[in-house]
Amino acid sequence: MIIAIDGPSGAGKSTVAKAVAKKLGFSCLDTGAMFRSVAWQADQLGVSLEDGEALGSIARDYQISFQHEPGDPAPRKVLMGGVDVTSQIRTAQIDRAVSSVASVPGVRQALLEQQRRIGNAGDYVVEGRDIGTVVFPNAAVKVFLTASNEERARRRVAQNLERGVGSTDYEEVLADIIRRDEADSSRAAAPLRPAEDAEHIDSTAFSVEQVIDRICQLAQAARDSE
């Protein structure tokens, strides 16, 4: 079974996906980390974010994989061509670059194939921006998770403080979230939008636990209807 969770940056998709996967005994597929890995590799190779052909080649030529600890649905490590990039892809520099990378059709197509290769191998909670619309359009459960701009910025700052990487300036993070929303929603290739049959959840006024419980209810209903 695939549970697809889409939504804008900072909506809490990663936190919710990990918790839902743990509760259901699924694994997590962090598609955002895959785009970040391409952005990191481009930076390492000195590839311009304007060079779509070169970016697409990186996404095709480097296999992205995840390492899991037994009993932990969240990947412990992200590997780009066998290199551990877990912490390197979570910097403010990559935050700013990832939307440009994600807008390249060649990158999206290459990573689409990698995502399906991983996801079709088992039960996964998959979060991103076009999971229910493009990557897994036949997912058993589709959720579009969002929150207010201000709440998403607050959460992102707290997350960056906790992990020790990324900007902790609220106004800078808020501006970046608004910019990324515009870039992700207006791109030609697989823009950010909810699937027609997705359940919309605005987490601004809900606790993480309430969101998790609702998605687990949807998963149980999907299983019962099989």
mmCIF file of C-alpha atoms in Angstrom:
data_model
loop_
_atom_site.group_PDB
_atom_site.id
_atom_site.type_symbol
_atom_site.label_atom_id
_atom_site.label_comp_id
_atom_site.label_asym_id
_atom_site.label_seq_id
_atom_site.Cartn_x
_atom_site.Cartn_y
_atom_site.Cartn_z
ATOM 1 C CA MET A 1 0.000 0.000 0.000
ATOM 2 C CA ILE A 2 1.112 3.531 -0.771
ATOM 3 C CA ILE A 3 0.030 6.476 1.391
ATOM 4 C CA ALA A 4 0.740 9.720 -0.472
ATOM 5 C CA ILE A 5 1.143 12.932 1.533
ATOM 6 C CA ASP A 6 1.533 16.087 -0.533
ATOM 7 C CA GLY A 7 1.741 19.707 0.516
ATOM 8 C CA PRO A 8 3.897 22.823 0.626
ATOM 9 C CA SER A 9 7.206 23.285 2.422
ATOM 10 C CA GLY A 10 6.970 23.359 6.213
ATOM 11 C CA ALA A 11 3.508 21.815 6.456
ATOM 12 C CA GLY A 12 4.824 18.999 8.627
ATOM 13 C CA LYS A 13 4.770 16.305 5.954
ATOM 14 C CA SER A 14 8.020 14.686 7.043
ATOM 15 C CA THR A 15 7.110 14.544 10.737
ATOM 16 C CA VAL A 16 3.641 13.193 10.009
ATOM 17 C CA ALA A 17 4.861 10.679 7.424
ATOM 18 C CA LYS A 18 7.405 9.195 9.841
ATOM 19 C CA ALA A 19 4.843 8.889 12.631
ATOM 20 C CA VAL A 20 2.174 7.364 10.382
ATOM 21 C CA ALA A 21 4.680 4.878 8.979
ATOM 22 C CA LYS A 22 5.807 3.863 12.461
ATOM 23 C CA LYS A 23 2.240 3.416 13.657
ATOM 24 C CA LEU A 24 1.288 1.291 10.636
ATOM 25 C CA GLY A 25 4.543 -0.615 10.283
ATOM 26 C CA PHE A 26 5.325 1.006 6.910
ATOM 27 C CA SER A 27 8.568 2.522 5.620
ATOM 28 C CA CYS A 28 9.093 6.178 4.658
ATOM 29 C CA LEU A 29 10.221 7.400 1.267
ATOM 30 C CA ASP A 30 11.559 10.941 1.570
ATOM 31 C CA THR A 31 11.285 12.268 -1.989
ATOM 32 C CA GLY A 32 12.377 15.729 -0.883
ATOM 33 C CA ALA A 33 15.712 14.285 0.174
ATOM 34 C CA MET A 34 16.136 12.929 -3.354
ATOM 35 C CA PHE A 35 15.764 16.366 -4.954
ATOM 36 C CA ARG A 36 18.036 17.826 -2.299
ATOM 37 C CA SER A 37 20.631 15.190 -3.134
ATOM 38 C CA VAL A 38 20.615 16.235 -6.781
ATOM 39 C CA ALA A 39 21.001 19.886 -5.728
ATOM 40 C CA TRP A 40 23.936 18.943 -3.478
ATOM 41 C CA GLN A 41 25.639 16.924 -6.215
ATOM 42 C CA ALA A 42 25.197 19.784 -8.675
ATOM 43 C CA ASP A 43 26.889 22.108 -6.216
ATOM 44 C CA GLN A 44 29.753 19.659 -5.744
ATOM 45 C CA LEU A 45 30.265 19.400 -9.495
ATOM 46 C CA GLY A 46 29.897 23.131 -10.110
ATOM 47 C CA VAL A 47 26.793 22.597 -12.265
ATOM 48 C CA SER A 48 24.634 25.682 -12.750
ATOM 49 C CA LEU A 49 21.016 25.518 -11.571
ATOM 50 C CA GLU A 50 20.160 26.925 -15.009
ATOM 51 C CA ASP A 51 21.656 23.882 -16.798
ATOM 52 C CA GLY A 52 18.640 21.595 -16.962
ATOM 53 C CA GLU A 53 20.359 19.008 -19.145
ATOM 54 C CA ALA A 54 23.252 18.590 -16.704
ATOM 55 C CA LEU A 55 20.912 18.444 -13.716
ATOM 56 C CA GLY A 56 18.860 15.752 -15.441
ATOM 57 C CA SER A 57 22.036 13.767 -16.091
ATOM 58 C CA ILE A 58 22.917 13.884 -12.398
ATOM 59 C CA ALA A 59 19.467 12.550 -11.463
ATOM 60 C CA ARG A 60 19.838 9.727 -14.005
ATOM 61 C CA ASP A 61 23.462 8.808 -13.339
ATOM 62 C CA TYR A 62 23.528 8.788 -9.522
ATOM 63 C CA GLN A 63 21.463 6.184 -7.737
ATOM 64 C CA ILE A 64 19.869 7.499 -4.557
ATOM 65 C CA SER A 65 19.277 5.055 -1.736
ATOM 66 C CA PHE A 66 18.281 5.066 1.912
ATOM 67 C CA GLN A 67 19.585 3.122 4.890
ATOM 68 C CA HIS A 68 17.140 2.113 7.618
ATOM 69 C CA GLU A 69 17.643 0.899 11.163
ATOM 70 C CA PRO A 70 15.531 -2.143 12.129
ATOM 71 C CA GLY A 71 12.134 -1.000 13.431
ATOM 72 C CA ASP A 72 12.640 2.609 12.320
ATOM 73 C CA PRO A 73 10.558 3.590 9.266
ATOM 74 C CA ALA A 74 12.507 6.801 8.686
ATOM 75 C CA PRO A 75 15.732 6.463 6.737
ATOM 76 C CA ARG A 76 18.779 6.901 8.945
ATOM 77 C CA LYS A 77 21.033 7.812 6.038
ATOM 78 C CA VAL A 78 20.622 9.268 2.542
ATOM 79 C CA LEU A 79 23.174 8.065 0.014
ATOM 80 C CA MET A 80 23.912 9.817 -3.273
ATOM 81 C CA GLY A 81 25.896 7.526 -5.519
ATOM 82 C CA GLY A 82 27.023 5.671 -2.403
ATOM 83 C CA VAL A 83 28.104 8.850 -0.575
ATOM 84 C CA ASP A 84 26.428 9.709 2.743
ATOM 85 C CA VAL A 85 24.826 13.143 2.235
ATOM 86 C CA THR A 86 22.367 13.020 5.140
ATOM 87 C CA SER A 87 23.463 16.241 6.813
ATOM 88 C CA GLN A 88 24.882 18.009 3.733
ATOM 89 C CA ILE A 89 21.461 18.230 2.059
ATOM 90 C CA ARG A 90 19.816 20.011 5.018
ATOM 91 C CA THR A 91 21.578 23.368 4.776
ATOM 92 C CA ALA A 92 20.118 26.797 3.981
ATOM 93 C CA GLN A 93 22.022 26.752 0.685
ATOM 94 C CA ILE A 94 20.250 23.574 -0.420
ATOM 95 C CA ASP A 95 16.935 24.988 0.868
ATOM 96 C CA ARG A 96 17.336 27.818 -1.632
ATOM 97 C CA ALA A 97 18.443 25.601 -4.525
ATOM 98 C CA VAL A 98 16.024 22.712 -4.325
ATOM 99 C CA SER A 99 12.990 24.371 -5.978
ATOM 100 C CA SER A 100 15.052 25.237 -9.065
ATOM 101 C CA VAL A 101 16.272 21.662 -9.296
ATOM 102 C CA ALA A 102 12.762 20.280 -8.789
ATOM 103 C CA SER A 103 11.400 22.406 -11.646
ATOM 104 C CA VAL A 104 13.589 20.642 -14.241
ATOM 105 C CA PRO A 105 11.532 18.054 -16.206
ATOM 106 C CA GLY A 106 14.561 15.810 -16.761
ATOM 107 C CA VAL A 107 15.251 15.679 -13.026
ATOM 108 C CA ARG A 108 11.641 14.916 -12.203
ATOM 109 C CA GLN A 109 11.440 12.114 -14.757
ATOM 110 C CA ALA A 110 14.645 10.487 -13.562
ATOM 111 C CA LEU A 111 13.668 10.691 -9.905
ATOM 112 C CA LEU A 112 10.145 9.508 -10.717
ATOM 113 C CA GLU A 113 11.655 6.235 -11.910
ATOM 114 C CA GLN A 114 13.811 5.981 -8.796
ATOM 115 C CA GLN A 115 10.854 6.736 -6.512
ATOM 116 C CA ARG A 116 8.688 4.071 -8.135
ATOM 117 C CA ARG A 117 11.544 1.569 -7.947
ATOM 118 C CA ILE A 118 11.715 2.061 -4.191
ATOM 119 C CA GLY A 119 8.008 2.539 -3.433
ATOM 120 C CA ASN A 120 6.740 -0.446 -5.394
ATOM 121 C CA ALA A 121 8.916 -2.753 -3.292
ATOM 122 C CA GLY A 122 6.716 -2.583 -0.190
ATOM 123 C CA ASP A 123 4.335 -0.593 2.017
ATOM 124 C CA TYR A 124 5.409 3.053 2.008
ATOM 125 C CA VAL A 125 4.323 6.439 3.259
ATOM 126 C CA VAL A 126 5.563 8.837 0.590
ATOM 127 C CA GLU A 127 5.623 12.597 1.054
ATOM 128 C CA GLY A 128 6.357 15.337 -1.432
ATOM 129 C CA ARG A 129 4.579 17.737 -3.754
ATOM 130 C CA ASP A 130 3.310 15.578 -6.620
ATOM 131 C CA ILE A 131 3.074 12.114 -5.081
ATOM 132 C CA GLY A 132 -0.685 11.658 -5.421
ATOM 133 C CA THR A 133 -0.900 13.460 -8.761
ATOM 134 C CA VAL A 134 2.132 12.093 -10.643
ATOM 135 C CA VAL A 135 4.378 9.634 -8.826
ATOM 136 C CA PHE A 136 1.755 7.301 -7.358
ATOM 137 C CA PRO A 137 -1.600 8.384 -8.854
ATOM 138 C CA ASN A 138 -3.134 5.062 -7.773
ATOM 139 C CA ALA A 139 -2.076 5.407 -4.129
ATOM 140 C CA ALA A 140 -4.593 3.869 -1.738
ATOM 141 C CA VAL A 141 -4.591 6.998 0.446
ATOM 142 C CA LYS A 142 -3.951 10.565 -0.710
ATOM 143 C CA VAL A 143 -3.624 13.523 1.644
ATOM 144 C CA PHE A 144 -2.904 17.193 0.929
ATOM 145 C CA LEU A 145 -1.410 18.615 4.112
ATOM 146 C CA THR A 146 -0.981 22.337 4.619
ATOM 147 C CA ALA A 147 -0.839 25.058 7.273
ATOM 148 C CA SER A 148 -0.667 28.856 7.358
ATOM 149 C CA ASN A 149 2.518 30.532 6.129
ATOM 150 C CA GLU A 150 3.276 31.831 9.611
ATOM 151 C CA GLU A 151 2.798 28.466 11.274
ATOM 152 C CA ARG A 152 4.977 26.736 8.690
ATOM 153 C CA ALA A 153 7.740 29.293 9.213
ATOM 154 C CA ARG A 154 7.559 28.853 12.979
ATOM 155 C CA ARG A 155 7.821 25.074 12.638
ATOM 156 C CA ARG A 156 10.726 25.293 10.206
ATOM 157 C CA VAL A 157 12.692 27.600 12.512
ATOM 158 C CA ALA A 158 12.118 25.217 15.432
ATOM 159 C CA GLN A 159 13.194 22.276 13.270
ATOM 160 C CA ASN A 160 16.345 24.053 12.131
ATOM 161 C CA LEU A 161 17.211 24.955 15.711
ATOM 162 C CA GLU A 162 16.785 21.354 16.793
ATOM 163 C CA ARG A 163 18.929 19.839 14.036
ATOM 164 C CA GLY A 164 21.495 22.637 14.036
ATOM 165 C CA VAL A 165 21.341 23.375 10.301
ATOM 166 C CA GLY A 166 19.405 25.858 8.180
ATOM 167 C CA SER A 167 18.321 29.405 8.933
ATOM 168 C CA THR A 168 16.810 30.267 12.309
ATOM 169 C CA ASP A 169 15.774 33.781 11.278
ATOM 170 C CA TYR A 170 11.950 33.769 11.233
ATOM 171 C CA GLU A 171 11.529 36.508 8.604
ATOM 172 C CA GLU A 172 14.086 34.871 6.305
ATOM 173 C CA VAL A 173 12.428 31.468 6.656
ATOM 174 C CA LEU A 174 8.956 32.963 6.084
ATOM 175 C CA ALA A 175 10.124 34.733 2.919
ATOM 176 C CA ASP A 176 11.743 31.522 1.677
ATOM 177 C CA ILE A 177 8.547 29.533 2.279
ATOM 178 C CA ILE A 178 6.469 32.046 0.324
ATOM 179 C CA ARG A 179 9.027 32.044 -2.499
ATOM 180 C CA ARG A 180 9.115 28.251 -2.633
ATOM 181 C CA ASP A 181 5.308 28.030 -2.666
ATOM 182 C CA GLU A 182 5.226 30.306 -5.716
ATOM 183 C CA ALA A 183 7.999 28.388 -7.476
ATOM 184 C CA ASP A 184 6.505 24.984 -6.721
ATOM 185 C CA SER A 185 2.961 25.972 -7.687
ATOM 186 C CA SER A 186 3.869 27.734 -10.939
ATOM 187 C CA ARG A 187 6.445 25.336 -12.386
ATOM 188 C CA ALA A 188 5.564 23.662 -15.674
ATOM 189 C CA ALA A 189 6.639 20.170 -14.580
ATOM 190 C CA ALA A 190 4.346 18.553 -11.992
ATOM 191 C CA PRO A 191 3.321 21.702 -10.101
ATOM 192 C CA LEU A 192 2.276 21.560 -6.468
ATOM 193 C CA ARG A 193 -1.450 20.889 -6.346
ATOM 194 C CA PRO A 194 -3.757 18.473 -4.530
ATOM 195 C CA ALA A 195 -4.982 15.332 -6.271
ATOM 196 C CA GLU A 196 -8.695 15.487 -7.037
ATOM 197 C CA ASP A 197 -9.385 12.615 -4.653
ATOM 198 C CA ALA A 198 -7.054 13.789 -1.871
ATOM 199 C CA GLU A 199 -8.244 14.508 1.658
ATOM 200 C CA HIS A 200 -7.352 18.107 2.562
ATOM 201 C CA ILE A 201 -5.957 18.600 6.062
ATOM 202 C CA ASP A 202 -5.049 22.068 7.334
ATOM 203 C CA SER A 203 -2.830 21.358 10.320
ATOM 204 C CA THR A 204 -2.702 24.953 11.587
ATOM 205 C CA ALA A 205 -5.316 24.287 14.253
ATOM 206 C CA PHE A 206 -4.658 20.569 14.761
ATOM 207 C CA SER A 207 -2.055 18.769 16.795
ATOM 208 C CA VAL A 208 0.386 16.431 15.074
ATOM 209 C CA GLU A 209 -1.306 13.520 16.844
ATOM 210 C CA GLN A 210 -4.711 14.470 15.430
ATOM 211 C CA VAL A 211 -3.310 14.619 11.892
ATOM 212 C CA ILE A 212 -1.574 11.257 12.331
ATOM 213 C CA ASP A 213 -4.735 9.625 13.674
ATOM 214 C CA ARG A 214 -6.789 10.929 10.747
ATOM 215 C CA ILE A 215 -4.383 9.532 8.160
ATOM 216 C CA CYS A 216 -4.265 6.180 9.941
ATOM 217 C CA GLN A 217 -8.069 6.119 9.865
ATOM 218 C CA LEU A 218 -7.957 6.694 6.107
ATOM 219 C CA ALA A 219 -5.450 3.859 5.718
ATOM 220 C CA GLN A 220 -7.631 1.490 7.729
ATOM 221 C CA ALA A 221 -10.670 2.416 5.646
ATOM 222 C CA ALA A 222 -8.659 1.740 2.470
ATOM 223 C CA ARG A 223 -7.633 -1.688 3.783
ATOM 224 C CA ASP A 224 -11.209 -2.511 4.756
ATOM 225 C CA SER A 225 -12.409 -1.705 1.233
ATOM 226 C CA GLU A 226 -9.863 -3.954 -0.487
#
